[in-house]
Short mmCIF file of C-alpha atoms and ligand atoms in Angstrom, two decimals:
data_model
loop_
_atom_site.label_atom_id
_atom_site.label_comp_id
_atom_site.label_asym_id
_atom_site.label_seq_id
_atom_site.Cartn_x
_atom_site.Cartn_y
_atom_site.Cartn_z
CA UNK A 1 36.51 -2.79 -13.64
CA UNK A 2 32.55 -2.52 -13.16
CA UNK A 3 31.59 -0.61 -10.28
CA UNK A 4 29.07 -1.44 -7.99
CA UNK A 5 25.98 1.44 -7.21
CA UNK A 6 27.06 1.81 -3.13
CA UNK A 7 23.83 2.97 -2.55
CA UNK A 8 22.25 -0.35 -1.41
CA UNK A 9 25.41 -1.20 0.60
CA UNK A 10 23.43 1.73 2.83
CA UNK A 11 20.22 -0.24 2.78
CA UNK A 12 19.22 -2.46 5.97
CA UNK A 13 18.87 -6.21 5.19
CA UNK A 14 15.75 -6.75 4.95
CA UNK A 15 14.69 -7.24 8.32
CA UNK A 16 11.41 -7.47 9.83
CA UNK A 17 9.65 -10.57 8.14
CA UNK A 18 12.87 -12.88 8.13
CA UNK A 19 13.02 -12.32 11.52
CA UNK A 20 9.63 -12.97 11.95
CA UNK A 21 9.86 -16.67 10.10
CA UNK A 22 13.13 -17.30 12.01
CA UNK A 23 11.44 -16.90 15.45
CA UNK A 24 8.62 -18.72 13.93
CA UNK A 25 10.89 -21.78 13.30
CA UNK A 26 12.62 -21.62 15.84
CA UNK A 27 9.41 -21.79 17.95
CA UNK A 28 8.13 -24.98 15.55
CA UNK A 29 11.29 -26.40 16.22
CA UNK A 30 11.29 -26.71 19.43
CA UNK A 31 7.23 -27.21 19.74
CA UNK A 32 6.66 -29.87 16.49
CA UNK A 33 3.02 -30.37 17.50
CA UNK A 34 2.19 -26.80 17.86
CA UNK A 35 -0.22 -25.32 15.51
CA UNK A 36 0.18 -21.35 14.83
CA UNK A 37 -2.09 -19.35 13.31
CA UNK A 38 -0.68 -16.40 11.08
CA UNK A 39 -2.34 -13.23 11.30
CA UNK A 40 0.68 -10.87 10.13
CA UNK A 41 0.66 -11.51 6.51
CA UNK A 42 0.15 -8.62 4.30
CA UNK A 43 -1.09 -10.87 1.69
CA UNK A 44 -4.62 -12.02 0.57
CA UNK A 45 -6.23 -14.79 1.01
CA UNK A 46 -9.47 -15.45 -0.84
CA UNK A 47 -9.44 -16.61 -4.37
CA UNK A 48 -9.99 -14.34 -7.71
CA UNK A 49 -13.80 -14.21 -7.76
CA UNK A 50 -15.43 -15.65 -10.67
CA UNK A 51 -16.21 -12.79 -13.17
CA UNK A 52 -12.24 -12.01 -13.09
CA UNK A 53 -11.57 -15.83 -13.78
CA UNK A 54 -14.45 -15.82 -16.67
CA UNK A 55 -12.13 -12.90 -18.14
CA UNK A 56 -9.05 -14.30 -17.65
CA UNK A 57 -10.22 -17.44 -19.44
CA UNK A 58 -11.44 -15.51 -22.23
CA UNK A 59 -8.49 -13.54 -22.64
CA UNK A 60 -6.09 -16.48 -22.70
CA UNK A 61 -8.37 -17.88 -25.20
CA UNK A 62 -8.12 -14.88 -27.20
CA UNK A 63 -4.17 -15.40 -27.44
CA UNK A 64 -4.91 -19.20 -28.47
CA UNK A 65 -6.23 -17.74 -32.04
CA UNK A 66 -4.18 -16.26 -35.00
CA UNK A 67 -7.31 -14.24 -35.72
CA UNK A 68 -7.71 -12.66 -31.78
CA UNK A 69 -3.93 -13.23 -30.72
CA UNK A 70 -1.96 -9.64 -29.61
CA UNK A 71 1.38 -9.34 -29.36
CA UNK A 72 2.84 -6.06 -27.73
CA UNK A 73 0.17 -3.90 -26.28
CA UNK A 74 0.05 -0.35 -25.58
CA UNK A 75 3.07 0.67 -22.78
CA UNK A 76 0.46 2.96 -21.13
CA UNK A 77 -2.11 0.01 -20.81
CA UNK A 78 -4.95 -0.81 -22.64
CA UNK A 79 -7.98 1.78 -23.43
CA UNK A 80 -10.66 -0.34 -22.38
CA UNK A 81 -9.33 -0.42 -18.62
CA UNK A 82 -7.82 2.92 -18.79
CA UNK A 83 -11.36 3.93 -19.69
CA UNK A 84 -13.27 1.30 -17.15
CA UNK A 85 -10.94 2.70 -14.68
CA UNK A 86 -11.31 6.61 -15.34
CA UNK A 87 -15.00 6.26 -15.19
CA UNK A 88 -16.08 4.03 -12.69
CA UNK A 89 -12.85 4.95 -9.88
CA UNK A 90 -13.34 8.87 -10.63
CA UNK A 91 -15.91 10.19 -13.01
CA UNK A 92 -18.54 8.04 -11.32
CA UNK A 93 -17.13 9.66 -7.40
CA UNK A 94 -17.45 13.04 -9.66
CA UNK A 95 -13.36 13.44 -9.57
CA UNK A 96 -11.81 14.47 -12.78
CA UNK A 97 -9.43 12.34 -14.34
CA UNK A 98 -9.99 10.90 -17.97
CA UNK A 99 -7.94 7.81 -19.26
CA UNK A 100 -4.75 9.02 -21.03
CA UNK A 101 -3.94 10.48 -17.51
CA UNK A 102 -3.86 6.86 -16.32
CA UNK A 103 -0.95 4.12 -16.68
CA UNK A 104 -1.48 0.29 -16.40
CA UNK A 105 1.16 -1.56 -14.51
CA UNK A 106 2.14 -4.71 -13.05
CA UNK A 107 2.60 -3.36 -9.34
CA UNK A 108 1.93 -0.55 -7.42
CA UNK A 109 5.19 -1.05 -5.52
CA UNK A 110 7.30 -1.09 -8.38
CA UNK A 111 5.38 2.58 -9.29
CA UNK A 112 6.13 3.81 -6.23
CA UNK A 113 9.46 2.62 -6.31
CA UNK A 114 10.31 3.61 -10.08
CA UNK A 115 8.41 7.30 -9.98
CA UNK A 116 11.42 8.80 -8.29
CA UNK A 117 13.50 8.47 -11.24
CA UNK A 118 11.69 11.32 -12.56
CA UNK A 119 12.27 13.68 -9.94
CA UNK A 120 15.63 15.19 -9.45
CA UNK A 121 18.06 14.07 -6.97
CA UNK A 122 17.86 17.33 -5.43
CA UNK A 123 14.35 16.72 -3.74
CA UNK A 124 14.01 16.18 0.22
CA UNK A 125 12.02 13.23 0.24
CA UNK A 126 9.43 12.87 3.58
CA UNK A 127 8.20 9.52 4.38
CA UNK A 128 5.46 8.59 7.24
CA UNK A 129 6.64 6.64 10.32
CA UNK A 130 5.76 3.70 10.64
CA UNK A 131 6.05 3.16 6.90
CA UNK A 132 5.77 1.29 4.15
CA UNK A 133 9.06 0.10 3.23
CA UNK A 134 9.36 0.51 -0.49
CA UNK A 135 9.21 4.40 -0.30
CA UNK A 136 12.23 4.48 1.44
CA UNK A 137 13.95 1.56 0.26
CA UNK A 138 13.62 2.89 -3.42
CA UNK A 139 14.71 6.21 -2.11
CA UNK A 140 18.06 4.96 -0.53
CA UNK A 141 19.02 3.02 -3.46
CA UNK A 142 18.70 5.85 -5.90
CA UNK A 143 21.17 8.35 -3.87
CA UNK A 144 18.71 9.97 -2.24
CA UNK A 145 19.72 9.49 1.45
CA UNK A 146 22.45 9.76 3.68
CA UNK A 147 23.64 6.83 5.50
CA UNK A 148 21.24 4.38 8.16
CA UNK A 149 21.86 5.94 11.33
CA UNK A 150 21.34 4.92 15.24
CA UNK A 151 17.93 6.00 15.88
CA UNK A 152 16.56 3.83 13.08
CA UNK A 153 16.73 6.69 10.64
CA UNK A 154 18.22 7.35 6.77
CA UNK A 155 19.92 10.56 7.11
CA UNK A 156 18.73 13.32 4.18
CA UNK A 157 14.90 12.20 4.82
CA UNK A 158 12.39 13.54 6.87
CA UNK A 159 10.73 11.11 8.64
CA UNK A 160 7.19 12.24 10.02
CA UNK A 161 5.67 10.69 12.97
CA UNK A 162 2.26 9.22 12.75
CA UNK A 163 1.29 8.13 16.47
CA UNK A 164 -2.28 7.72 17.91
CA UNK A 165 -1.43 11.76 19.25
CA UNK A 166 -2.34 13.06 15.65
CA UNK A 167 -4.53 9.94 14.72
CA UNK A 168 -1.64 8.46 12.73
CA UNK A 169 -1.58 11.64 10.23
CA UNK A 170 1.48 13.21 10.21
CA UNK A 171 2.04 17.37 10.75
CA UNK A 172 3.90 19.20 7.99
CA UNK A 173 7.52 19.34 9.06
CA UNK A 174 8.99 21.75 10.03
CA UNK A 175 11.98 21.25 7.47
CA UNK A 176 11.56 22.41 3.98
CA UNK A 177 10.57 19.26 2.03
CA UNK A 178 10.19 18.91 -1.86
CA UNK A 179 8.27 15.78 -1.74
CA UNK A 180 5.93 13.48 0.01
CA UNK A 181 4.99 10.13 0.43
CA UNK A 182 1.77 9.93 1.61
CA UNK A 183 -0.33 6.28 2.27
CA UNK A 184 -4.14 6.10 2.85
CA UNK A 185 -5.46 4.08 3.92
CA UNK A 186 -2.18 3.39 5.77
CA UNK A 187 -0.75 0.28 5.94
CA UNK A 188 0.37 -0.48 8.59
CA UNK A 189 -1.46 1.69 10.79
CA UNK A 190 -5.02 0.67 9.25
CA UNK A 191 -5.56 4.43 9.23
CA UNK A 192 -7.74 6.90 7.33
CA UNK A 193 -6.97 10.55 6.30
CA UNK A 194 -10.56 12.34 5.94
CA UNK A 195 -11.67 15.51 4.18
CA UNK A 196 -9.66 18.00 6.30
CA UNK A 197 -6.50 16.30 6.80
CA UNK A 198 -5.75 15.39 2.98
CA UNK A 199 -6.82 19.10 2.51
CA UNK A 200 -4.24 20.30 5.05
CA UNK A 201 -1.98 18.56 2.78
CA UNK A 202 -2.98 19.15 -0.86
CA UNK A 203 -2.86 22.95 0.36
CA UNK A 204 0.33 22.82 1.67
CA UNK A 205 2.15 21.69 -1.64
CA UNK A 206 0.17 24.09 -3.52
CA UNK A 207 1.65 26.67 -1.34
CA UNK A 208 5.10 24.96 -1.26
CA UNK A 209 5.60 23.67 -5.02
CA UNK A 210 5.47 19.94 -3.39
CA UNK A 211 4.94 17.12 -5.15
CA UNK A 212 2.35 14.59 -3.31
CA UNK A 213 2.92 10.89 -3.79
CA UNK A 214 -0.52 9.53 -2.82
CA UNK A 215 -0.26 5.45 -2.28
CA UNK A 216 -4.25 4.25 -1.87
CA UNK A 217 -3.81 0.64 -2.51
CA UNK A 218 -6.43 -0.18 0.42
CA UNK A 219 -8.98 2.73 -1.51
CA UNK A 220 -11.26 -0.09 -1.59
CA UNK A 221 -11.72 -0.74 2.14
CA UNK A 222 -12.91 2.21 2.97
CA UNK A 223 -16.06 1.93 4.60
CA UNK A 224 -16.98 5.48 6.03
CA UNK A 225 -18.75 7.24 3.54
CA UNK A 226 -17.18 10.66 4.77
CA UNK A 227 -13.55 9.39 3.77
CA UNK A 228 -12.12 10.59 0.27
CA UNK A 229 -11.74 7.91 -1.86
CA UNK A 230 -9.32 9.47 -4.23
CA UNK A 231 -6.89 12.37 -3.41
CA UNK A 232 -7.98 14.12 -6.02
CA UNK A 233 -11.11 14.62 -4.26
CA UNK A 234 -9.95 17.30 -2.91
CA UNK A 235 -9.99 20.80 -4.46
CA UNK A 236 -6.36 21.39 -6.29
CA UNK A 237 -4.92 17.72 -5.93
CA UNK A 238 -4.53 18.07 -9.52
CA UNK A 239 -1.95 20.30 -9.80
CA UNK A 240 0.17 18.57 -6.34
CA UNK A 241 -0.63 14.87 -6.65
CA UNK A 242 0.42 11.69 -8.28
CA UNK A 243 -2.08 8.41 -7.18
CA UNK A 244 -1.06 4.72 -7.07
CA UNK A 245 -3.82 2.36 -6.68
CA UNK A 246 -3.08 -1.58 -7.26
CA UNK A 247 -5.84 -4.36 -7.69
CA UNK A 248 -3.89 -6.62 -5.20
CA UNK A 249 -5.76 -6.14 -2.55
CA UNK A 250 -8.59 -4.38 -4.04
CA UNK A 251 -9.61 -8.22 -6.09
CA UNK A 252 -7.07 -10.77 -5.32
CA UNK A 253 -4.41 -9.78 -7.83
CA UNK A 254 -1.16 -10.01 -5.43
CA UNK A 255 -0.47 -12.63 -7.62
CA UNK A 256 -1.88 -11.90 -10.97
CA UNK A 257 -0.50 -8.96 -11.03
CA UNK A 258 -2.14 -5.67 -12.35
CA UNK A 259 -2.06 -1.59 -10.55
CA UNK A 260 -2.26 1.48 -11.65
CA UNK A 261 -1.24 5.19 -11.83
CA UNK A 262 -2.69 8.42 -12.12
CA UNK A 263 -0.55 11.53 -13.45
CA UNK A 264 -3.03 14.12 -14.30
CA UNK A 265 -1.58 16.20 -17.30
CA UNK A 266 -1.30 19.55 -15.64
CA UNK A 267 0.79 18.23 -12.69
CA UNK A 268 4.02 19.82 -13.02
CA UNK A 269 7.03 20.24 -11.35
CA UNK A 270 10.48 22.51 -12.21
CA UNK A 271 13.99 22.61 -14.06
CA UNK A 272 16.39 23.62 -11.82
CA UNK A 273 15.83 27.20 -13.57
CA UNK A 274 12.25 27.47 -11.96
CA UNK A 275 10.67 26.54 -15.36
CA UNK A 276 7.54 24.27 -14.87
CA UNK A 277 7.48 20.89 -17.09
CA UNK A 278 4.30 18.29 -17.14
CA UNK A 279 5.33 15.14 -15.08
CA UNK A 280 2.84 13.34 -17.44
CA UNK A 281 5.04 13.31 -20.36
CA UNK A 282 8.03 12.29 -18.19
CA UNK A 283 6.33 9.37 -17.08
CA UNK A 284 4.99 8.01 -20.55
CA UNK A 285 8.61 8.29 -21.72
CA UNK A 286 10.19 6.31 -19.06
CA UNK A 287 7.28 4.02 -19.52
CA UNK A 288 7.57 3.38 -22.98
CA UNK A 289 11.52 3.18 -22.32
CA UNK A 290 12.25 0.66 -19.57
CA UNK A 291 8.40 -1.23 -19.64
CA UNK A 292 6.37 -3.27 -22.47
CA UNK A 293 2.62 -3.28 -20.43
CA UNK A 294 0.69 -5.94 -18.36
CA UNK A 295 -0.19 -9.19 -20.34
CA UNK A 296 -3.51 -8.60 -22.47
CA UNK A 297 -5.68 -11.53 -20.49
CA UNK A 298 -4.60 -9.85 -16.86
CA UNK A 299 -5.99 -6.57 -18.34
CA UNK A 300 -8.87 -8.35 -19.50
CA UNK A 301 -9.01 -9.68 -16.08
CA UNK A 302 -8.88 -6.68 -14.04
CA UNK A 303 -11.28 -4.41 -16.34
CA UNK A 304 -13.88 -7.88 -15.43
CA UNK A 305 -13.85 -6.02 -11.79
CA UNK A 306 -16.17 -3.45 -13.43
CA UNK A 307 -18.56 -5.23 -14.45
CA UNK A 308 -21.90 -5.49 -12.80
CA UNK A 309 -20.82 -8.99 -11.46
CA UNK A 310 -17.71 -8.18 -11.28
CA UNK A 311 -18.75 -5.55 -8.33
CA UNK A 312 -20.67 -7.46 -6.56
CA UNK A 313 -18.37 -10.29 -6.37
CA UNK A 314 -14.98 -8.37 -5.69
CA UNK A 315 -17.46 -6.50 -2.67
CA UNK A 316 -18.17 -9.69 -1.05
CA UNK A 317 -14.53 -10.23 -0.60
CA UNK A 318 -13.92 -6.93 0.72
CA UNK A 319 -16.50 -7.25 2.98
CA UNK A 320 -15.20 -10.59 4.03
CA UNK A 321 -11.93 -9.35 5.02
CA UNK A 322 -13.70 -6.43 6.75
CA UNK A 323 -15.93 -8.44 8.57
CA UNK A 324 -12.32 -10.39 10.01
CA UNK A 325 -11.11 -6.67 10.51
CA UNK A 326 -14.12 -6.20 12.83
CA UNK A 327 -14.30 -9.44 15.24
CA UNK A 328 -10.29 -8.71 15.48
CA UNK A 329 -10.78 -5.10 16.49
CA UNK A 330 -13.71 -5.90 18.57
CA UNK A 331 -12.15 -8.88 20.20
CA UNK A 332 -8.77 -7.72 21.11
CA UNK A 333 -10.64 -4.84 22.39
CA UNK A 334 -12.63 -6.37 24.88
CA UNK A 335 -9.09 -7.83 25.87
CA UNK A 336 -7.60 -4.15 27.24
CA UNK A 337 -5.98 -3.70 23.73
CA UNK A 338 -5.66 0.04 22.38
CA UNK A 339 -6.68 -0.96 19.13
CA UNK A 340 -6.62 1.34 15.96
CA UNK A 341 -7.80 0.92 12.15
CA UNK A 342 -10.02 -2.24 10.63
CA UNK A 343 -12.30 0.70 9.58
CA UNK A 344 -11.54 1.73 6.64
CA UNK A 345 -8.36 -0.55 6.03
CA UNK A 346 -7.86 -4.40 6.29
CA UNK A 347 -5.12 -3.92 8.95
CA UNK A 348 -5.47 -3.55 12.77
CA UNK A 349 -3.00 -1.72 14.85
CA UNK A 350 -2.96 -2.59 18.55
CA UNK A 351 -1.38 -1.32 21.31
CA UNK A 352 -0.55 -3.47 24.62
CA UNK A 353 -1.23 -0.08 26.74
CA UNK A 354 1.20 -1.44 28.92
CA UNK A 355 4.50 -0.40 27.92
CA UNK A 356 5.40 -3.40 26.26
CA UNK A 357 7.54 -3.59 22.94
CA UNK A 358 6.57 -4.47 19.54
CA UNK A 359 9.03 -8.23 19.41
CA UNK A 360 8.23 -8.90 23.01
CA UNK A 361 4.52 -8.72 22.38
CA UNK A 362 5.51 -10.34 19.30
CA UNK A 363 7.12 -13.29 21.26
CA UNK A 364 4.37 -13.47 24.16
CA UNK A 365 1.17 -14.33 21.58
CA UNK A 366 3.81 -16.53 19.65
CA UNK A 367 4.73 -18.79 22.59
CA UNK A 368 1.80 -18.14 24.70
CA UNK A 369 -0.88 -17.96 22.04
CA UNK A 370 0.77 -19.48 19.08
CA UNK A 371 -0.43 -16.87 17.01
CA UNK A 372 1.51 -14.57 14.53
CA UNK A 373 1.21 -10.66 14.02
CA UNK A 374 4.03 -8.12 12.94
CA UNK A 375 5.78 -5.92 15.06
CA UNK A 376 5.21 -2.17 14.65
CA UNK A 377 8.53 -1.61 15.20
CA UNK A 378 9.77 -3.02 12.05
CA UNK A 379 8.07 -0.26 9.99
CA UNK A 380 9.91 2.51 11.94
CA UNK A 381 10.85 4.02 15.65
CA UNK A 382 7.13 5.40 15.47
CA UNK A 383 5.36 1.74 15.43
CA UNK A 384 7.34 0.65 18.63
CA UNK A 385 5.04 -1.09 21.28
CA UNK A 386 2.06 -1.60 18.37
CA UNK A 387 1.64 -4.60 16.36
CA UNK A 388 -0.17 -5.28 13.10
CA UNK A 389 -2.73 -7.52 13.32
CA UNK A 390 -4.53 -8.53 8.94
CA UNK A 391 -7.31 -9.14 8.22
CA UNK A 392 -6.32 -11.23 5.45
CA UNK A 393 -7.29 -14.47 6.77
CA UNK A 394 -10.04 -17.51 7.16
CA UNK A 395 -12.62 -16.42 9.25
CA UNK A 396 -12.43 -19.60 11.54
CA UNK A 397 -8.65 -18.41 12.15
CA UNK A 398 -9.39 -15.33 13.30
CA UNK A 399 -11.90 -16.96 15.81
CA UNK A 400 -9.07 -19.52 17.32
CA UNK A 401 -6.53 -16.55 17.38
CA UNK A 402 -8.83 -14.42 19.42
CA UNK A 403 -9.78 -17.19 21.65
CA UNK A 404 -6.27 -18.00 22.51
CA UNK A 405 -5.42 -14.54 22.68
CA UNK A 406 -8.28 -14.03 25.73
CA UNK A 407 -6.65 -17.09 27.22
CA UNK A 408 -4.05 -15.36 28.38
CA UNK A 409 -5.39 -11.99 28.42
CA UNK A 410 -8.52 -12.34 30.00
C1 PLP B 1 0.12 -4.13 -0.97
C2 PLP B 1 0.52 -2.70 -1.13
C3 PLP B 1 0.68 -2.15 -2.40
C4 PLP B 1 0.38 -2.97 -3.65
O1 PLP B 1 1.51 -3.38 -4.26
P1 PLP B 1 1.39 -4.21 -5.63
O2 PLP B 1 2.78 -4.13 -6.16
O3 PLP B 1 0.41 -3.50 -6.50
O4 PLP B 1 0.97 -5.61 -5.28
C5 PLP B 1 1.04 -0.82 -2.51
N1 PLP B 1 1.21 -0.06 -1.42
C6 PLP B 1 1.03 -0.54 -0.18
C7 PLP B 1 1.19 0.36 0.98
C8 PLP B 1 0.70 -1.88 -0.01
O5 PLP B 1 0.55 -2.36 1.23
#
């Protein structure tokens, strides 16, 4: 008899955007004329920009020969963007990290998702709230929670608060914790951690012997040149910190697939004796065991972002998006919103001010505006009464959302 793991019996159905296309529907059913307008999706919208297709092109081409075609590549990525990415993401920004600490993937949620399997199962996980689903997800289904209880809660992890009290960055619990998830700029808050705060946390696990588990997918977005881009910007990180980063939304590649991570080589953490072991070579052998690389032409492709074109062109983008990030913030602020983030992150947290909850503010710009965000609420207790405006979007949508928005706000 095969045994099922009961693990993800624990997990919640997957929730929050379901729900969201199910109210959708059932709003287009009974309104067939109605035209909405989505502004919840965490996805991009603008196309790969042309120095990334050029390379892709090239590297499919490349595979068309006998001469230039590659079979299996190197588990750990290739050295030309392991070395594009170690000098112009950190050696340029002065931060210390040199290729063979890096690791090409397909996904920085899968990373996120698969780096717990080299951590023991004795570790008390702490997550953010609101969060990004994956961390905990991931967590539940490898044994490392208790059951989902009442208050919205796993049971066995420590769930920090991020509210606009402490500017959406949590306080070190008060509970002995092993290790941390940590996302910046946060999605979904559209938060930033500066200088001080990722300090506050870099020299608490040095102190502690915990493990930091820095997600900066949104890196790219930050706009504030006083914001670290890298948590190893700050003095120590290398011995605490693991980094994800993902070209999804940093060029286009939700599709195309291509992220990486960062395990610098003196990062260690213990044997249940208190002996220190490198993470690095952990990594590399679960790597090498359980994952064959990212296709050669969507290397090609992503190393084309570092190129002097390639810059310029995979700015404009960001800038694009940022630019939607600002007429929502400033729009729905002019409306009596409490609105947070669109800074120095593509997402835009707002608050009615009014006591209102996350679905029934949800519901009101549905029916009243025809116009789609996501409710805090479905990335933990802590987001209740926000929702999560993108910035992913046509700029001409943003404009109609706002305007119906102020038709019933204003
Ligand atoms: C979009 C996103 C990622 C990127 O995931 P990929 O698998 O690289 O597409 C990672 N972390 C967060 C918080 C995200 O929102």
């Amino acid at each position: 008899m095969a045994f099922i793991n009961e693990n993800y019996l624990k997990l919640r159905g997957s929730y929050l955007f379901p729900e969201i296309s199910r109210r959708v529907r059932e709003y287009q059913k009974n309104h067939p004329d109605a035209e909405i307008i989505r502004m919840g999706i965490g996805d991009v919208t603008q196309p790969l920009s042309p120095a990334v297709v050029k390379a892709f092109r090239e590297g499919v081409e490349e595979m068309s020969r006998a001469e230039t075609f590659r079979g299996y590549g190197p588990e750990q990525g290739y050295e030309f963007l392991r070395e594009a990415i170690a000098e112009h993401d950190y050696r340029s920004r002065g931060t210390d990290i040199n290729a063979g600490e890096i690791f090409i993937s397909d996904g920085a949620k899968c990373d996120t998702g698969n780096i717990l399997e080299i951590f023991g199962h004795n570790n008390v996980i702490a997550v953010q709230d609101p969060v990004y689903p994956v961390y905990v997800d991931s967590s539940v289904m490898g044994g490392r929670t208790g059951e989902y209880l009442d208050n919205g809660y796993f049971g066995g992890l420590v769930y920090m608060p991020c509210t606009a009290e402490n500017n959406f960055i949590p306080e070190i619990p008060e509970r002995k914790i092993d290790i941390v998830f940590l996302c910046y700029p946060n999605n979904p808050t559209g938060a930033s951690a500066g200088r001080r705060e990722l300090k506050k946390w870099v020299d608490f696990a040095r102190n502690n012997k915990v493990i930091i588990l820095f997600d900066s997918a949104y890196e790219a977005y930050i706009t504030d040149p006083e914001i670290p881009h890298s948590i190893y910007e700050i003095e120590g990180a290398r011995e605490v910190a693991i980094e994800f980063r993902s070209f999804s939304k940093t060029a286009g590649f939700t599709g195309t697939r291509c992220a990486y991570t960062v395990i610098p080589e003196n990062l260690t953490a213990f044997t249940a004796a208190g002996e220190p072991k490198p993470l690095h070579p952990l990594w590399l052998r679960r790597q090498t065991t359980k994952f064959n690389g990212v296709s050669y032409p969507v290397q090609k492709a992503a190393a084309a972002i570092y190129s002097p074109e390639g810059k310029i062109q995979v700015r404009e983008t960001i800038n694009y998006y940022m630019e939607n990030a600002r007429v929502l913030r400033e729009g729905l602020g002019r409306m009596g919103f409490r609105v947070y983030g669109g800074i120095n992150a593509p997402y835009v947290w707002v608050n009615s001010g009014k006591g209102i909850g996350s679905w029934e503010l949800f519901d009101k710009l549905l029916h009243e505006a025809r116009v789609v965000c996501t409710p805090g609420s479905g990335f933990g207790p802590s987001g209740e009464g926000y929702i999560r405006f993108s910035a992913f979007a046509q700029r001409e949508n943003v404009i109609r959302a706002l305007e119906r928005i102020s038709s019933i706000y204003l």
